[in-house]
PDB file of C-alpha atoms in Angstrom:
ATOM      1  CA  MET A 120     -18.258  11.553   3.338  1.00  0.00           C
ATOM      2  CA  ILE A 121     -14.746  10.241   2.743  1.00  0.00           C
ATOM      3  CA  SER A 122     -11.724  12.669   2.393  1.00  0.00           C
ATOM      4  CA  PHE A 123      -7.922  12.106   1.456  1.00  0.00           C
ATOM      5  CA  LYS A 124      -4.791  13.768   2.831  1.00  0.00           C
ATOM      6  CA  PRO A 125      -0.889  12.675   3.213  1.00  0.00           C
ATOM      7  CA  VAL A 126      -0.170  12.225   6.753  1.00  0.00           C
ATOM      8  CA  ASP A 127       3.141  12.644   8.899  1.00  0.00           C
ATOM      9  CA  ALA A 128       4.357  11.337  12.313  1.00  0.00           C
ATOM     10  CA  ASN A 129       1.782  13.322  14.288  1.00  0.00           C
ATOM     11  CA  TYR A 130      -0.418  10.073  12.778  1.00  0.00           C
ATOM     12  CA  ILE A 131       1.648   7.493  14.111  1.00  0.00           C
ATOM     13  CA  THR A 132      -0.953   6.103  16.600  1.00  0.00           C
ATOM     14  CA  GLN A 133      -3.927   6.088  14.130  1.00  0.00           C
ATOM     15  CA  LEU A 134      -1.260   4.432  11.303  1.00  0.00           C
ATOM     16  CA  MET A 135      -0.280   1.820  13.784  1.00  0.00           C
ATOM     17  CA  THR A 136      -3.788   0.756  14.742  1.00  0.00           C
ATOM     18  CA  ILE A 137      -4.843   0.141  11.690  1.00  0.00           C
ATOM     19  CA  GLU A 138      -1.290  -1.515  10.447  1.00  0.00           C
ATOM     20  CA  ASN A 139      -1.731  -3.710  13.566  1.00  0.00           C
ATOM     21  CA  ALA A 140      -5.184  -4.585  12.812  1.00  0.00           C
ATOM     22  CA  CYS A 141      -4.510  -5.833   9.278  1.00  0.00           C
ATOM     23  CA  HIS A 142      -1.344  -7.514   9.502  1.00  0.00           C
ATOM     24  CA  SER A 143      -0.112 -10.845  10.962  1.00  0.00           C
ATOM     25  CA  HIS A 144       3.499  -9.457  11.095  1.00  0.00           C
ATOM     26  CA  PRO A 145       2.779  -5.539  11.054  1.00  0.00           C
ATOM     27  CA  TRP A 146       5.684  -3.156  10.750  1.00  0.00           C
ATOM     28  CA  THR A 147       7.345  -1.610  13.945  1.00  0.00           C
ATOM     29  CA  GLU A 148       6.174   2.105  14.793  1.00  0.00           C
ATOM     30  CA  LYS A 149      10.085   2.942  13.716  1.00  0.00           C
ATOM     31  CA  THR A 150       9.772   1.668  10.221  1.00  0.00           C
ATOM     32  CA  MET A 151       6.246   3.110   9.875  1.00  0.00           C
ATOM     33  CA  LEU A 152       7.996   6.700  11.061  1.00  0.00           C
ATOM     34  CA  SER A 153      10.873   5.831   8.537  1.00  0.00           C
ATOM     35  CA  CYS A 154       8.460   5.456   5.899  1.00  0.00           C
ATOM     36  CA  LEU A 155       6.937   9.071   6.560  1.00  0.00           C
ATOM     37  CA  ALA A 156       9.264  11.161   4.833  1.00  0.00           C
ATOM     38  CA  GLY A 157      12.195  11.262   2.285  1.00  0.00           C
ATOM     39  CA  ARG A 158      11.648   9.163  -0.802  1.00  0.00           C
ATOM     40  CA  TYR A 159       8.506   7.970   0.484  1.00  0.00           C
ATOM     41  CA  PHE A 160       4.689   9.231  -0.062  1.00  0.00           C
ATOM     42  CA  ASN A 161       1.509   8.554   1.472  1.00  0.00           C
ATOM     43  CA  LEU A 162      -2.030   9.181   1.556  1.00  0.00           C
ATOM     44  CA  ALA A 163      -4.971   8.303   4.252  1.00  0.00           C
ATOM     45  CA  ALA A 164      -8.462   7.940   4.001  1.00  0.00           C
ATOM     46  CA  PHE A 165     -10.820   9.852   6.757  1.00  0.00           C
ATOM     47  CA  GLN A 166     -14.062  10.386   7.558  1.00  0.00           C
ATOM     48  CA  GLY A 167     -14.019  13.404  10.089  1.00  0.00           C
ATOM     49  CA  ASP A 168     -10.842  12.500  12.452  1.00  0.00           C
ATOM     50  CA  GLU A 169     -11.019   9.102  12.111  1.00  0.00           C
ATOM     51  CA  MET A 170      -8.512   7.307   9.738  1.00  0.00           C
ATOM     52  CA  LEU A 171     -10.149   4.448   7.598  1.00  0.00           C
ATOM     53  CA  GLY A 172      -6.971   3.697   5.774  1.00  0.00           C
ATOM     54  CA  PHE A 173      -3.632   4.577   4.174  1.00  0.00           C
ATOM     55  CA  TYR A 174      -1.096   3.866   1.735  1.00  0.00           C
ATOM     56  CA  ILE A 175       2.531   4.113   1.902  1.00  0.00           C
ATOM     57  CA  GLY A 176       4.703   4.283  -1.678  1.00  0.00           C
ATOM     58  CA  GLU A 177       8.391   4.468  -2.198  1.00  0.00           C
ATOM     59  CA  GLN A 178       9.932   6.301  -5.168  1.00  0.00           C
ATOM     60  CA  ALA A 179      13.033   4.578  -6.775  1.00  0.00           C
ATOM     61  CA  GLY A 180      14.153   6.166  -9.652  1.00  0.00           C
ATOM     62  CA  PRO A 181      11.460   6.265 -12.281  1.00  0.00           C
ATOM     63  CA  ASP A 182       9.684   3.487 -10.502  1.00  0.00           C
ATOM     64  CA  TYR A 183       7.293   3.349  -7.616  1.00  0.00           C
ATOM     65  CA  THR A 184       6.645   0.656  -5.316  1.00  0.00           C
ATOM     66  CA  LEU A 185       3.319   0.190  -2.912  1.00  0.00           C
ATOM     67  CA  MET A 186       5.058  -0.309   0.165  1.00  0.00           C
ATOM     68  CA  ASP A 187       1.986  -0.996   2.463  1.00  0.00           C
ATOM     69  CA  ILE A 188      -1.735  -0.301   2.013  1.00  0.00           C
ATOM     70  CA  CYS A 189      -4.187  -0.987   4.877  1.00  0.00           C
ATOM     71  CA  VAL A 190      -7.812  -0.312   5.541  1.00  0.00           C
ATOM     72  CA  ALA A 191      -9.340  -0.831   9.058  1.00  0.00           C
ATOM     73  CA  PRO A 192     -11.003  -4.050   9.388  1.00  0.00           C
ATOM     74  CA  SER A 193     -14.376  -2.396  10.287  1.00  0.00           C
ATOM     75  CA  HIS A 194     -14.106  -0.304   6.933  1.00  0.00           C
ATOM     76  CA  GLN A 195     -13.311  -3.152   4.533  1.00  0.00           C
ATOM     77  CA  GLY A 196     -15.436  -3.787   1.481  1.00  0.00           C
ATOM     78  CA  GLN A 197     -16.423  -0.356   1.060  1.00  0.00           C
ATOM     79  CA  GLY A 198     -14.180   0.305  -1.639  1.00  0.00           C
ATOM     80  CA  ILE A 199     -11.731   2.382   0.212  1.00  0.00           C
ATOM     81  CA  ALA A 200      -8.717   0.134  -0.816  1.00  0.00           C
ATOM     82  CA  LYS A 201      -9.770   0.594  -4.584  1.00  0.00           C
ATOM     83  CA  GLN A 202      -9.493   4.602  -4.023  1.00  0.00           C
ATOM     84  CA  LEU A 203      -6.311   4.288  -2.006  1.00  0.00           C
ATOM     85  CA  LEU A 204      -4.955   2.197  -5.189  1.00  0.00           C
ATOM     86  CA  ASP A 205      -6.520   4.527  -7.552  1.00  0.00           C
ATOM     87  CA  ALA A 206      -4.681   7.359  -5.928  1.00  0.00           C
ATOM     88  CA  PHE A 207      -1.396   5.831  -5.939  1.00  0.00           C
ATOM     89  CA  ILE A 208      -1.815   5.067  -9.573  1.00  0.00           C
ATOM     90  CA  HIS A 209      -2.851   8.634 -10.307  1.00  0.00           C
ATOM     91  CA  HIS A 210       0.228   9.853  -8.256  1.00  0.00           C
ATOM     92  CA  GLY A 211       2.621   7.622 -10.375  1.00  0.00           C
ATOM     93  CA  GLU A 212       1.176   8.884 -13.645  1.00  0.00           C
ATOM     94  CA  GLN A 213       1.258  12.620 -12.151  1.00  0.00           C
ATOM     95  CA  GLN A 214       4.994  12.274 -11.489  1.00  0.00           C
ATOM     96  CA  HIS A 215       5.493  10.464 -14.857  1.00  0.00           C
ATOM     97  CA  ALA A 216       6.684   7.041 -13.499  1.00  0.00           C
ATOM     98  CA  GLU A 217       7.460   4.465 -15.624  1.00  0.00           C
ATOM     99  CA  ASN A 218       6.365   1.186 -13.485  1.00  0.00           C
ATOM    100  CA  LEU A 219       4.500   0.816 -10.287  1.00  0.00           C
ATOM    101  CA  PHE A 220       5.093  -2.352  -8.377  1.00  0.00           C
ATOM    102  CA  LEU A 221       3.865  -4.411  -5.490  1.00  0.00           C
ATOM    103  CA  GLU A 222       4.261  -7.440  -3.518  1.00  0.00           C
ATOM    104  CA  VAL A 223       1.530  -9.393  -2.090  1.00  0.00           C
ATOM    105  CA  ARG A 224       0.784 -12.674  -0.167  1.00  0.00           C
ATOM    106  CA  GLU A 225      -0.081 -15.259  -2.352  1.00  0.00           C
ATOM    107  CA  SER A 226      -2.792 -16.156  -0.016  1.00  0.00           C
ATOM    108  CA  ASN A 227      -4.415 -12.430  -0.227  1.00  0.00           C
ATOM    109  CA  THR A 228      -7.021 -13.329  -2.959  1.00  0.00           C
ATOM    110  CA  ARG A 229      -8.916 -10.312  -2.337  1.00  0.00           C
ATOM    111  CA  ALA A 230      -5.834  -7.719  -2.732  1.00  0.00           C
ATOM    112  CA  ILE A 231      -4.637  -9.811  -5.722  1.00  0.00           C
ATOM    113  CA  ALA A 232      -8.182  -9.511  -7.409  1.00  0.00           C
ATOM    114  CA  LEU A 233      -8.078  -5.764  -6.572  1.00  0.00           C
ATOM    115  CA  TYR A 234      -4.557  -5.169  -8.265  1.00  0.00           C
ATOM    116  CA  GLU A 235      -5.452  -6.914 -11.063  1.00  0.00           C
ATOM    117  CA  ARG A 236      -8.868  -5.245 -11.580  1.00  0.00           C
ATOM    118  CA  ALA A 237      -6.308  -2.136 -11.764  1.00  0.00           C
ATOM    119  CA  GLY A 238      -4.367  -3.613 -14.507  1.00  0.00           C
ATOM    120  CA  PHE A 239      -1.128  -5.038 -12.568  1.00  0.00           C
ATOM    121  CA  SER A 240      -0.035  -8.186 -13.989  1.00  0.00           C
ATOM    122  CA  HIS A 241       1.967 -11.279 -12.060  1.00  0.00           C
ATOM    123  CA  MET A 242       5.783 -10.769 -12.661  1.00  0.00           C
ATOM    124  CA  SER A 243       7.355 -13.147 -10.430  1.00  0.00           C
ATOM    125  CA  VAL A 244       7.125 -14.959  -7.249  1.00  0.00           C
ATOM    126  CA  ARG A 245       9.569 -14.447  -4.193  1.00  0.00           C
ATOM    127  CA  LYS A 246       9.737 -17.676  -2.376  1.00  0.00           C
ATOM    128  CA  ASN A 247       9.087 -17.895   1.216  1.00  0.00           C
ATOM    129  CA  TYR A 248       9.002 -13.959   1.661  1.00  0.00           C
ATOM    130  CA  TYR A 249       6.560 -13.311   4.182  1.00  0.00           C
ATOM    131  CA  PRO A 250       6.843 -14.506   7.629  1.00  0.00           C
ATOM    132  CA  THR A 251       3.504 -16.718   8.864  1.00  0.00           C
ATOM    133  CA  ALA A 252       2.633 -18.396  12.183  1.00  0.00           C
ATOM    134  CA  THR A 253       3.781 -21.544  10.976  1.00  0.00           C
ATOM    135  CA  GLY A 254       6.860 -20.733   8.369  1.00  0.00           C
ATOM    136  CA  ASN A 255       6.960 -18.507   5.332  1.00  0.00           C
ATOM    137  CA  GLU A 256       4.491 -17.666   2.590  1.00  0.00           C
ATOM    138  CA  ASP A 257       5.256 -16.577  -1.040  1.00  0.00           C
ATOM    139  CA  ALA A 258       5.032 -13.178  -2.413  1.00  0.00           C
ATOM    140  CA  ILE A 259       3.400 -12.357  -5.739  1.00  0.00           C
ATOM    141  CA  LEU A 260       5.439  -9.656  -7.394  1.00  0.00           C
ATOM    142  CA  MET A 261       3.214  -7.417  -9.454  1.00  0.00           C
ATOM    143  CA  GLY A 262       3.613  -4.589 -11.867  1.00  0.00           C
ATOM    144  CA  LEU A 263       2.097  -2.042 -13.928  1.00  0.00           C
ATOM    145  CA  THR A 264       3.788  -0.220 -16.777  1.00  0.00           C
ATOM    146  CA  LEU A 265       2.585   3.553 -17.097  1.00  0.00           C
ATOM    147  CA  ARG A 266       2.445   4.922 -20.550  1.00  0.00           C
ATOM    148  CA  PHE A 267       2.064   8.484 -21.645  1.00  0.00           C
TER     149      PHE A 267
END
């Protein structure tokens, strides 16, 4: 059974293991640690003591941004990312956020489809935003307006 809970710096090894497995240009440990407090919030999925995935969000005024979302490759395709995204949206609703935002690599079609199914729409493109092995890749900026 999968359980969900916020995590802190005590989980940095598990967070970084998943982060490094999921991204070609992962966050540094220093960046990850800086995003575990203050205006940031998170939720991690666990099966027993094993972390399966996580998200990190940021509050900026009435808006919330999904900064990072990862599921360990061995657990992808099981609906965990959807559950984490749903939890992020629910958190925004509970906090009366006006808008939710995220950026995604234009090549990440699985993630884009997940975000679209959740109600996010394309807002703009950030040219050459993400580094790649051969240059840069555009980011798709997506948003969801919450209504109460």
